[in-house]
Amino acid sequence: MDAAERLVESTRELLWERGYTGTSPKAIQQRAGVGQGSMYHHFAGKPDLALAAIRRTADEMRAKAEAQFSAPGTAADRIAAYLRREREVLKGCPIGRLTQDPDVMADPVLRAPVDETLAWLRTRLAELMTEGRERGELDAALDPPTTAATVVATLQGGYVLARAADSVHPFDQAIAGVLGLLAAHVSAAPTDEGPPVPRA
Amino acid sequence: MDAAERLVESTRELLWERGYTGTSPKAIQQRAGVGQGSMYHHFAGKPDLALAAIRRTADEMRAKAEAQFSAPGTAADRIAAYLRREREVLKGCPIGRLTQDPDVMADPVLRAPVDETLAWLRTRLAELMTEGRERGELDAALDPPTTAATVVATLQGGYVLARAADSVHPFDQAIAGVLGLLAAHVSAAPTDEGPPVPRA
DNA sequence: GTCTATACGCGGATAGAC
DNA sequence: GTCTATCCGCGTATAGAC
């Protein structure tokens, strides 16, 4: 791995752990094992490096989500699988956390990938829900755009609760809670299981 | 208002706007219109001042929430009223945002009020739901602890989505979404309205 | 491409005068 | 109680040698 690559990876880690304001060029260089001069040769400065790091993290996050969304199964199954996917809960969402960084939000270039990623997630979930409704897998009373926003918000808020409590438990509860609420809108017809059971 | 008071208020504002790492003693002093010496006379340093600010914000937040929770009306009404209450959405949650501040989370003293506030909120909402179930206002299938976590997470995550989009719209959608999901569990019996209508 | 040197203001405080 | 002076290291680069 060359210097530029190590710099981007170190920046990604530090942005996740400490945010933009809390991350200094010096810390990035040290973690990457790269000198001052080298960093400024490859990147114009902290914002430039942060942009590369944020873009990569955003791309990765979309790819991981899309893998769940385009898997086989009913819409409800895929949404549930996405919600239950393994996550580094206590570290929080590497994209969502940037939302609290005033210097990131103040810079349209840095903000764009954050905005786009979260907007894409909502859109994609709403599409899945619409698809599920059309196939009769989901109750017609379920409103895709608002419900999709709720699902993404539950994830983002779940991270907040987990970090506050220093425990994954509230995150798991929040997920179990939405899944329970959504279950009331899943048509039991196509499956041969019993009625939905209340989950922990 | 004396110097100590102005310092605490300025700190509250800055913690909300810029977080702990992004807030310097100098910035606090300038906003408060107070000199260096005065600040260090009244407070031991940045963490001490932050503690006073965080505690006050936490107390205020609980008081505002409790005002909704203990109002007259059914449990569902009070939960809905709490969710729909006016908020400075684009500024985010002054308590929830601290969750992203590594220096706050690393200090047990600073972290405690954040943890307690969010834990209290979940507990209180779960109590309301239990009460509603016992009175037959809410469906017995609704699980109070997990659903309460979902409700708080939706709020916290709604702030994240709104800040990312620089628009209150996704926040409003997320709230509308949970309210829609919860509506399926509200017993229609005691009211004389028609069946729940899908909301925007 | 990478290193070392240099710069200048800020972050976060302490000391002592008034 | 509040002010001014002083401190030291960090944040965020730029310059120029190798």
Tab-separated table of C-alpha atoms (C1' of nucleotides) in Angstrom:
chain	number	residue	atom	x	y	z
A	1	MET	CA	0.000	0.000	0.000
A	2	ASP	CA	1.530	3.309	-0.982
A	3	ALA	CA	1.596	6.505	1.023
A	4	ALA	CA	-1.477	8.091	-0.562
A	5	GLU	CA	-3.486	4.972	0.114
A	6	ARG	CA	-2.380	4.740	3.731
A	7	LEU	CA	-3.213	8.407	4.232
A	8	VAL	CA	-6.763	7.937	2.993
A	9	GLU	CA	-7.290	4.883	5.172
A	10	SER	CA	-5.927	6.614	8.247
A	11	THR	CA	-8.144	9.593	7.581
A	12	ARG	CA	-11.181	7.343	7.284
A	13	GLU	CA	-10.441	5.786	10.647
A	14	LEU	CA	-9.810	9.085	12.371
A	15	LEU	CA	-12.902	10.750	10.926
A	16	TRP	CA	-14.913	7.843	12.248
A	17	GLU	CA	-13.310	7.915	15.690
A	18	ARG	CA	-12.864	11.623	16.247
A	19	GLY	CA	-14.725	13.553	13.563
A	20	TYR	CA	-13.342	16.220	11.266
A	21	THR	CA	-12.609	18.905	13.836
A	22	GLY	CA	-11.026	16.369	16.140
A	23	THR	CA	-8.682	15.039	13.472
A	24	SER	CA	-5.373	16.811	12.808
A	25	PRO	CA	-3.038	16.401	9.853
A	26	LYS	CA	-0.340	15.374	12.283
A	27	ALA	CA	-2.475	12.561	13.693
A	28	ILE	CA	-3.230	11.350	10.182
A	29	GLN	CA	0.436	11.309	9.235
A	30	GLN	CA	1.448	9.455	12.359
A	31	ARG	CA	-1.197	6.782	11.943
A	32	ALA	CA	-0.271	6.377	8.297
A	33	GLY	CA	3.445	6.284	9.070
A	34	VAL	CA	3.984	9.025	6.523
A	35	GLY	CA	5.888	12.275	6.845
A	36	GLN	CA	4.617	15.837	6.618
A	37	GLY	CA	6.055	16.503	3.192
A	38	SER	CA	4.633	13.338	1.749
A	39	MET	CA	1.129	14.150	2.847
A	40	TYR	CA	1.222	17.625	1.346
A	41	HIS	CA	2.686	16.230	-1.832
A	42	HIS	CA	-0.261	13.894	-2.360
A	43	PHE	CA	-3.041	16.061	-0.984
A	44	ALA	CA	-3.693	19.785	-0.937
A	45	GLY	CA	-4.512	19.778	2.766
A	46	LYS	CA	-6.890	18.457	5.363
A	47	PRO	CA	-10.131	19.172	3.458
A	48	ASP	CA	-8.824	17.492	0.311
A	49	LEU	CA	-7.821	14.387	2.212
A	50	ALA	CA	-11.100	14.354	4.103
A	51	LEU	CA	-13.001	14.511	0.825
A	52	ALA	CA	-11.195	11.445	-0.496
A	53	ALA	CA	-11.853	9.614	2.765
A	54	ILE	CA	-15.525	10.551	2.971
A	55	ARG	CA	-16.171	9.599	-0.654
A	56	ARG	CA	-14.636	6.206	-0.156
A	57	THR	CA	-16.599	5.560	3.013
A	58	ALA	CA	-19.820	6.664	1.329
A	59	ASP	CA	-19.218	4.389	-1.663
A	60	GLU	CA	-18.496	1.459	0.597
A	61	MET	CA	-21.635	2.048	2.615
A	62	ARG	CA	-23.852	2.168	-0.454
A	63	ALA	CA	-22.313	-0.978	-1.838
A	64	LYS	CA	-22.901	-2.881	1.390
A	65	ALA	CA	-26.500	-1.712	1.612
A	66	GLU	CA	-27.226	-2.484	-2.033
A	67	ALA	CA	-25.949	-6.014	-1.503
A	68	GLN	CA	-28.790	-6.551	0.985
A	69	PHE	CA	-31.377	-4.668	-1.037
A	70	SER	CA	-30.811	-6.637	-4.215
A	71	ALA	CA	-30.625	-10.038	-2.542
A	72	PRO	CA	-33.344	-12.621	-3.229
A	73	GLY	CA	-36.442	-12.702	-1.011
A	74	THR	CA	-39.489	-10.605	-0.304
A	75	ALA	CA	-39.167	-6.862	0.210
A	76	ALA	CA	-39.883	-7.298	3.908
A	77	ASP	CA	-37.203	-9.968	4.179
A	78	ARG	CA	-34.602	-7.764	2.546
A	79	ILE	CA	-35.451	-4.774	4.702
A	80	ALA	CA	-35.273	-6.942	7.804
A	81	ALA	CA	-31.965	-8.412	6.662
A	82	TYR	CA	-30.570	-4.930	6.147
A	83	LEU	CA	-31.717	-3.839	9.597
A	84	ARG	CA	-30.283	-6.912	11.250
A	85	ARG	CA	-26.965	-6.836	9.452
A	86	GLU	CA	-23.892	-6.821	11.656
A	87	ARG	CA	-22.615	-3.372	12.476
A	88	GLU	CA	-19.957	-1.755	14.620
A	89	VAL	CA	-22.679	-0.184	16.674
A	90	LEU	CA	-20.582	1.482	19.359
A	91	LYS	CA	-18.436	3.226	16.780
A	92	GLY	CA	-21.515	4.800	15.257
A	93	CYS	CA	-22.232	5.456	11.591
A	94	PRO	CA	-19.153	6.818	9.816
A	95	ILE	CA	-21.341	8.898	7.531
A	96	GLY	CA	-24.080	9.921	9.935
A	97	ARG	CA	-21.579	11.226	12.470
A	98	LEU	CA	-20.211	13.782	10.014
A	99	THR	CA	-23.573	15.446	10.264
A	100	GLN	CA	-22.508	16.765	13.665
A	101	ASP	CA	-19.329	18.305	12.320
A	102	PRO	CA	-19.992	21.980	11.632
A	103	ASP	CA	-16.939	22.351	9.395
A	104	VAL	CA	-18.100	19.459	7.221
A	105	MET	CA	-21.669	20.729	6.970
A	106	ALA	CA	-20.420	24.228	6.169
A	107	ASP	CA	-18.455	23.004	3.144
A	108	PRO	CA	-20.749	22.036	0.255
A	109	VAL	CA	-18.100	19.767	-1.228
A	110	LEU	CA	-17.597	17.778	1.958
A	111	ARG	CA	-21.263	17.743	2.749
A	112	ALA	CA	-22.438	16.436	-0.618
A	113	PRO	CA	-21.439	12.780	-0.183
A	114	VAL	CA	-23.040	12.711	3.264
A	115	ASP	CA	-26.288	14.151	1.976
A	116	GLU	CA	-26.337	11.909	-1.084
A	117	THR	CA	-25.673	8.726	0.831
A	118	LEU	CA	-28.470	9.219	3.325
A	119	ALA	CA	-30.870	10.423	0.640
A	120	TRP	CA	-30.059	7.408	-1.490
A	121	LEU	CA	-30.703	5.063	1.420
A	122	ARG	CA	-34.143	6.523	2.010
A	123	THR	CA	-35.014	6.397	-1.665
A	124	ARG	CA	-33.853	2.843	-2.035
A	125	LEU	CA	-35.815	1.632	0.986
A	126	ALA	CA	-38.916	3.438	-0.252
A	127	GLU	CA	-38.525	1.690	-3.613
A	128	LEU	CA	-38.327	-1.667	-1.891
A	129	MET	CA	-41.464	-0.888	0.059
A	130	THR	CA	-43.334	0.199	-3.058
A	131	GLU	CA	-42.261	-3.006	-4.740
A	132	GLY	CA	-43.489	-5.005	-1.746
A	133	ARG	CA	-46.834	-3.266	-1.820
A	134	GLU	CA	-47.302	-3.906	-5.511
A	135	ARG	CA	-46.602	-7.579	-5.003
A	136	GLY	CA	-49.040	-7.719	-2.136
A	137	GLU	CA	-46.308	-8.577	0.349
A	138	LEU	CA	-46.841	-5.358	2.243
A	139	ASP	CA	-49.997	-3.699	3.479
A	140	ALA	CA	-51.219	-0.888	1.201
A	141	ALA	CA	-51.639	1.318	4.279
A	142	LEU	CA	-47.885	1.542	4.651
A	143	ASP	CA	-46.541	4.787	3.202
A	144	PRO	CA	-43.151	4.132	1.569
A	145	PRO	CA	-41.426	7.548	1.736
A	146	THR	CA	-42.251	8.290	5.364
A	147	THR	CA	-41.690	4.735	6.519
A	148	ALA	CA	-38.338	4.613	4.750
A	149	ALA	CA	-37.322	7.803	6.543
A	150	THR	CA	-38.338	6.191	9.822
A	151	VAL	CA	-36.264	3.099	9.127
A	152	VAL	CA	-33.122	5.095	8.325
A	153	ALA	CA	-33.731	7.395	11.284
A	154	THR	CA	-34.110	4.419	13.601
A	155	LEU	CA	-30.698	3.162	12.545
A	156	GLN	CA	-29.040	6.539	12.904
A	157	GLY	CA	-30.749	7.195	16.206
A	158	GLY	CA	-29.975	3.691	17.397
A	159	TYR	CA	-26.283	4.492	17.077
A	160	VAL	CA	-26.796	7.609	19.169
A	161	LEU	CA	-28.567	5.674	21.926
A	162	ALA	CA	-25.933	2.955	21.908
A	163	ARG	CA	-23.077	5.399	22.203
A	164	ALA	CA	-24.800	7.285	25.012
A	165	ALA	CA	-25.345	4.061	26.928
A	166	ASP	CA	-22.006	2.556	25.913
A	167	SER	CA	-23.983	-0.567	25.092
A	168	VAL	CA	-25.437	-2.099	21.967
A	169	HIS	CA	-28.633	-2.891	23.826
A	170	PRO	CA	-30.646	0.243	23.026
A	171	PHE	CA	-29.628	-0.102	19.376
A	172	ASP	CA	-30.883	-3.674	19.294
A	173	GLN	CA	-34.085	-2.600	21.001
A	174	ALA	CA	-34.708	0.191	18.530
A	175	ILE	CA	-34.248	-2.243	15.637
A	176	ALA	CA	-36.487	-4.837	17.272
A	177	GLY	CA	-39.045	-2.095	17.811
A	178	VAL	CA	-39.271	-1.011	14.159
A	179	LEU	CA	-39.290	-4.577	12.984
A	180	GLY	CA	-42.205	-5.189	15.331
A	181	LEU	CA	-44.074	-2.177	14.037
A	182	LEU	CA	-43.395	-3.144	10.438
A	183	ALA	CA	-44.530	-6.717	11.079
A	184	ALA	CA	-48.105	-5.486	11.433
A	185	HIS	CA	-47.953	-4.478	7.760
A	186	VAL	CA	-46.497	-7.660	6.339
A	187	SER	CA	-49.059	-9.849	4.633
A	188	ALA	CA	-48.944	-13.287	6.196
A	189	ALA	CA	-50.446	-14.839	3.055
A	190	PRO	CA	-47.446	-16.011	1.021
A	191	THR	CA	-45.641	-17.657	3.939
A	192	ASP	CA	-46.633	-20.776	5.782
A	193	GLU	CA	-45.540	-19.565	9.178
A	194	GLY	CA	-47.879	-18.751	12.007
A	195	PRO	CA	-48.923	-15.194	12.894
A	196	PRO	CA	-46.086	-12.770	13.685
A	197	VAL	CA	-44.746	-13.319	17.180
A	198	PRO	CA	-43.713	-10.391	19.349
A	199	ARG	CA	-39.926	-10.259	19.425
A	200	ALA	CA	-37.782	-9.572	22.521
B	1	MET	CA	-27.010	38.254	34.416
B	2	ASP	CA	-23.618	37.836	36.044
B	3	ALA	CA	-20.460	36.544	34.458
B	4	ALA	CA	-20.805	32.937	35.607
B	5	GLU	CA	-24.313	32.797	34.217
B	6	ARG	CA	-23.318	34.243	30.868
B	7	LEU	CA	-20.440	31.798	30.636
B	8	VAL	CA	-22.725	28.827	31.128
B	9	GLU	CA	-25.207	30.095	28.565
B	10	SER	CA	-22.490	30.764	26.004
B	11	THR	CA	-21.067	27.329	26.579
B	12	ARG	CA	-24.480	25.754	26.063
B	13	GLU	CA	-24.845	27.529	22.734
B	14	LEU	CA	-21.385	26.650	21.537
B	15	LEU	CA	-21.643	23.006	22.559
B	16	TRP	CA	-24.851	22.823	20.571
B	17	GLU	CA	-23.398	24.547	17.520
B	18	ARG	CA	-19.866	23.177	17.471
B	19	GLY	CA	-19.574	20.339	19.968
B	20	TYR	CA	-17.037	19.997	22.742
B	21	THR	CA	-13.885	19.611	20.669
B	22	GLY	CA	-14.930	22.470	18.436
B	23	THR	CA	-15.488	24.852	21.331
B	24	SER	CA	-12.540	26.778	22.788
B	25	PRO	CA	-12.366	28.672	26.069
B	26	LYS	CA	-11.557	31.778	24.092
B	27	ALA	CA	-14.710	31.456	21.999
B	28	ILE	CA	-16.777	31.008	25.145
B	29	GLN	CA	-15.287	34.103	26.757
B	30	GLN	CA	-15.835	36.236	23.698
B	31	ARG	CA	-19.459	35.204	23.308
B	32	ALA	CA	-20.059	35.788	26.994
B	33	GLY	CA	-18.274	39.122	26.912
B	34	VAL	CA	-16.114	37.976	29.806
B	35	GLY	CA	-12.354	38.040	30.201
B	36	GLN	CA	-9.917	35.181	30.582
B	37	GLY	CA	-9.313	35.768	34.272
B	38	SER	CA	-13.006	35.912	35.047
B	39	MET	CA	-13.709	32.596	33.441
B	40	TYR	CA	-10.939	30.805	35.306
B	41	HIS	CA	-12.073	32.438	38.520
B	42	HIS	CA	-15.563	30.949	38.239
B	43	PHE	CA	-14.715	27.641	36.616
B	44	ALA	CA	-11.795	25.253	36.881
B	45	GLY	CA	-11.479	24.958	33.106
B	46	LYS	CA	-13.223	23.820	29.986
B	47	PRO	CA	-14.475	20.463	31.301
B	48	ASP	CA	-15.914	22.071	34.420
B	49	LEU	CA	-17.774	24.670	32.417
B	50	ALA	CA	-18.969	22.056	29.962
B	51	LEU	CA	-20.329	19.983	32.812
B	52	ALA	CA	-22.397	22.885	34.110
B	53	ALA	CA	-23.672	23.574	30.591
B	54	ILE	CA	-24.516	19.957	29.816
B	55	ARG	CA	-26.323	19.458	33.118
B	56	ARG	CA	-28.461	22.498	32.550
B	57	THR	CA	-29.344	21.459	29.017
B	58	ALA	CA	-30.195	17.954	30.182
B	59	ASP	CA	-32.438	19.249	32.955
B	60	GLU	CA	-34.221	21.556	30.574
B	61	MET	CA	-34.791	18.771	28.079
B	62	ARG	CA	-36.283	16.455	30.661
B	63	ALA	CA	-38.564	19.167	31.967
B	64	LYS	CA	-39.873	19.942	28.489
B	65	ALA	CA	-40.496	16.287	27.733
B	66	GLU	CA	-42.167	15.631	31.063
B	67	ALA	CA	-44.542	18.517	30.400
B	68	GLN	CA	-45.851	16.595	27.385
B	69	PHE	CA	-45.796	13.209	29.081
B	70	SER	CA	-47.836	14.314	32.068
B	71	ALA	CA	-50.405	16.324	30.097
B	72	PRO	CA	-54.020	15.148	29.989
B	73	GLY	CA	-55.101	12.758	27.229
B	74	THR	CA	-54.575	9.156	26.193
B	75	ALA	CA	-51.084	7.675	26.159
B	76	ALA	CA	-51.107	7.681	22.376
B	77	ASP	CA	-52.114	11.332	22.317
B	78	ARG	CA	-49.311	12.339	24.634
B	79	ILE	CA	-46.710	10.369	22.700
B	80	ALA	CA	-47.918	11.933	19.466
B	81	ALA	CA	-47.878	15.391	21.048
B	82	TYR	CA	-44.307	14.831	22.187
B	83	LEU	CA	-43.258	13.695	18.724
B	84	ARG	CA	-44.932	16.619	17.035
B	85	ARG	CA	-43.672	19.245	19.425
B	86	GLU	CA	-41.831	22.141	17.838
B	87	ARG	CA	-38.085	21.666	17.663
B	88	GLU	CA	-35.046	23.416	16.255
B	89	VAL	CA	-34.574	20.523	13.924
B	90	LEU	CA	-31.653	21.818	11.875
B	91	LYS	CA	-29.621	22.531	14.984
B	92	GLY	CA	-29.970	18.930	16.059
B	93	CYS	CA	-30.430	17.590	19.579
B	94	PRO	CA	-28.144	19.383	22.032
B	95	ILE	CA	-27.795	16.217	24.103
B	96	GLY	CA	-27.726	13.618	21.338
B	97	ARG	CA	-24.973	15.422	19.483
B	98	LEU	CA	-22.588	15.084	22.420
B	99	THR	CA	-22.643	11.402	21.735
B	100	GLN	CA	-20.375	12.066	18.755
B	101	ASP	CA	-17.827	13.910	20.832
B	102	PRO	CA	-15.093	11.467	21.794
B	103	ASP	CA	-13.769	13.680	24.586
B	104	VAL	CA	-17.217	13.841	26.167
B	105	MET	CA	-17.814	10.108	25.888
B	106	ALA	CA	-14.348	9.405	27.300
B	107	ASP	CA	-15.056	11.353	30.489
B	108	PRO	CA	-17.510	9.531	32.764
B	109	VAL	CA	-18.528	12.763	34.457
B	110	LEU	CA	-19.425	14.524	31.222
B	111	ARG	CA	-20.996	11.451	29.760
B	112	ALA	CA	-23.310	10.700	32.680
B	113	PRO	CA	-25.929	13.404	32.036
B	114	VAL	CA	-26.085	12.424	28.358
B	115	ASP	CA	-26.578	8.773	29.167
B	116	GLU	CA	-29.122	9.480	31.896
B	117	THR	CA	-31.212	11.813	29.800
B	118	LEU	CA	-31.608	9.439	26.901
B	119	ALA	CA	-32.181	6.467	29.208
B	120	TRP	CA	-34.815	8.408	31.120
B	121	LEU	CA	-36.603	9.323	27.887
B	122	ARG	CA	-36.822	5.695	26.828
B	123	THR	CA	-38.021	4.598	30.226
B	124	ARG	CA	-40.630	7.285	30.426
B	125	LEU	CA	-42.016	6.514	26.963
B	126	ALA	CA	-42.129	2.817	27.795
B	127	GLU	CA	-44.084	3.628	30.957
B	128	LEU	CA	-46.579	5.631	28.938
B	129	MET	CA	-47.003	2.745	26.531
B	130	THR	CA	-47.507	0.267	29.331
B	131	GLU	CA	-50.105	2.560	30.838
B	132	GLY	CA	-51.844	2.817	27.465
B	133	ARG	CA	-51.906	-0.944	27.099
B	134	GLU	CA	-53.353	-1.434	30.533
B	135	ARG	CA	-56.108	1.006	29.768
B	136	GLY	CA	-56.830	-0.716	26.484
B	137	GLU	CA	-55.850	2.352	24.506
B	138	LEU	CA	-52.967	0.531	22.899
B	139	ASP	CA	-52.755	-2.876	21.290
B	140	ALA	CA	-51.326	-5.552	23.599
B	141	ALA	CA	-49.029	-6.669	20.758
B	142	LEU	CA	-47.024	-3.471	21.120
B	143	ASP	CA	-43.860	-4.053	23.134
B	144	PRO	CA	-43.161	-0.984	25.303
B	145	PRO	CA	-39.368	-1.150	25.841
B	146	THR	CA	-38.424	-1.809	22.220
B	147	THR	CA	-41.031	0.535	20.803
B	148	ALA	CA	-39.920	3.298	23.151
B	149	ALA	CA	-36.343	2.823	21.937
B	150	THR	CA	-37.609	3.091	18.374
B	151	VAL	CA	-39.442	6.310	19.103
B	152	VAL	CA	-36.407	7.973	20.698
B	153	ALA	CA	-34.142	6.648	17.944
B	154	THR	CA	-36.465	8.036	15.287
B	155	LEU	CA	-36.168	11.481	16.810
B	156	GLN	CA	-32.401	11.311	17.155
B	157	GLY	CA	-32.012	9.876	13.680
B	158	GLY	CA	-34.457	12.384	12.273
B	159	TYR	CA	-32.120	15.156	13.363
B	160	VAL	CA	-29.265	13.419	11.569
B	161	LEU	CA	-31.244	13.142	8.329
B	162	ALA	CA	-32.385	16.760	8.547
B	163	ARG	CA	-28.877	18.061	9.061
B	164	ALA	CA	-27.522	15.956	6.208
B	165	ALA	CA	-30.209	17.272	3.871
B	166	ASP	CA	-30.156	20.782	5.333
B	167	SER	CA	-33.927	20.503	5.408
B	168	VAL	CA	-36.512	19.648	8.018
B	169	HIS	CA	-38.337	17.491	5.513
B	170	PRO	CA	-36.712	14.129	6.271
B	171	PHE	CA	-37.217	14.762	9.977
B	172	ASP	CA	-40.906	15.402	9.426
B	173	GLN	CA	-41.141	12.300	7.278
B	174	ALA	CA	-39.480	10.128	9.895
B	175	ILE	CA	-41.911	11.390	12.537
B	176	ALA	CA	-44.884	10.907	10.217
B	177	GLY	CA	-43.591	7.405	9.520
B	178	VAL	CA	-43.441	6.279	13.158
B	179	LEU	CA	-46.765	7.879	13.902
B	180	GLY	CA	-48.206	5.922	10.987
B	181	LEU	CA	-46.721	2.688	12.244
B	182	LEU	CA	-47.905	3.349	15.785
B	183	ALA	CA	-51.409	4.172	14.555
B	184	ALA	CA	-51.940	0.529	13.680
B	185	HIS	CA	-51.665	-0.241	17.401
B	186	VAL	CA	-54.028	2.414	18.718
B	187	SER	CA	-57.437	1.056	19.656
B	188	ALA	CA	-60.047	2.963	17.707
B	189	ALA	CA	-62.695	2.153	20.313
B	190	PRO	CA	-62.728	5.243	22.572
B	191	THR	CA	-62.743	7.773	19.729
B	192	ASP	CA	-65.524	8.524	17.312
B	193	GLU	CA	-63.300	9.150	14.338
B	194	GLY	CA	-63.072	6.956	11.281
B	195	PRO	CA	-60.254	4.467	10.694
B	196	PRO	CA	-56.719	5.890	10.740
B	197	VAL	CA	-55.913	7.712	7.540
B	198	PRO	CA	-52.451	7.492	5.951
B	199	ARG	CA	-50.611	10.722	6.691
B	200	ALA	CA	-48.482	12.672	4.171
C	1	DG	C1'	8.294	11.662	-3.622
C	2	DT	C1'	9.965	12.437	0.960
C	3	DC	C1'	12.493	14.950	4.561
C	4	DT	C1'	13.653	18.809	7.574
C	5	DA	C1'	13.132	23.625	8.818
C	6	DT	C1'	10.454	27.400	9.768
C	7	DA	C1'	6.228	30.094	10.663
C	8	DC	C1'	2.297	31.981	13.139
C	9	DG	C1'	-1.798	31.885	15.494
C	10	DC	C1'	-4.788	29.096	18.604
C	11	DG	C1'	-5.876	25.990	22.608
C	12	DG	C1'	-5.850	25.770	27.218
C	13	DA	C1'	-4.112	27.262	30.966
C	14	DT	C1'	-1.153	29.695	35.217
C	15	DA	C1'	0.645	33.964	37.669
C	16	DG	C1'	0.280	38.001	39.667
C	17	DA	C1'	-1.294	42.894	39.535
C	18	DC	C1'	-5.291	45.800	40.475
D	1	DG	C1'	-13.711	39.373	40.798
D	2	DT	C1'	-11.443	40.893	36.698
D	3	DC	C1'	-7.463	42.213	33.829
D	4	DT	C1'	-3.068	41.620	31.513
D	5	DA	C1'	1.090	38.960	30.817
D	6	DT	C1'	3.212	34.869	29.894
D	7	DC	C1'	3.736	29.944	28.714
D	8	DC	C1'	4.153	25.784	25.790
D	9	DG	C1'	2.657	22.728	22.592
D	10	DC	C1'	-0.511	21.874	18.687
D	11	DG	C1'	-2.838	22.858	14.216
D	12	DT	C1'	-2.046	23.707	9.660
D	13	DA	C1'	0.530	24.826	6.613
D	14	DT	C1'	4.811	26.697	3.224
D	15	DA	C1'	9.771	26.454	1.560
D	16	DG	C1'	13.409	24.358	-0.032
D	17	DA	C1'	16.908	20.611	0.209
D	18	DC	C1'	17.783	15.818	-1.129
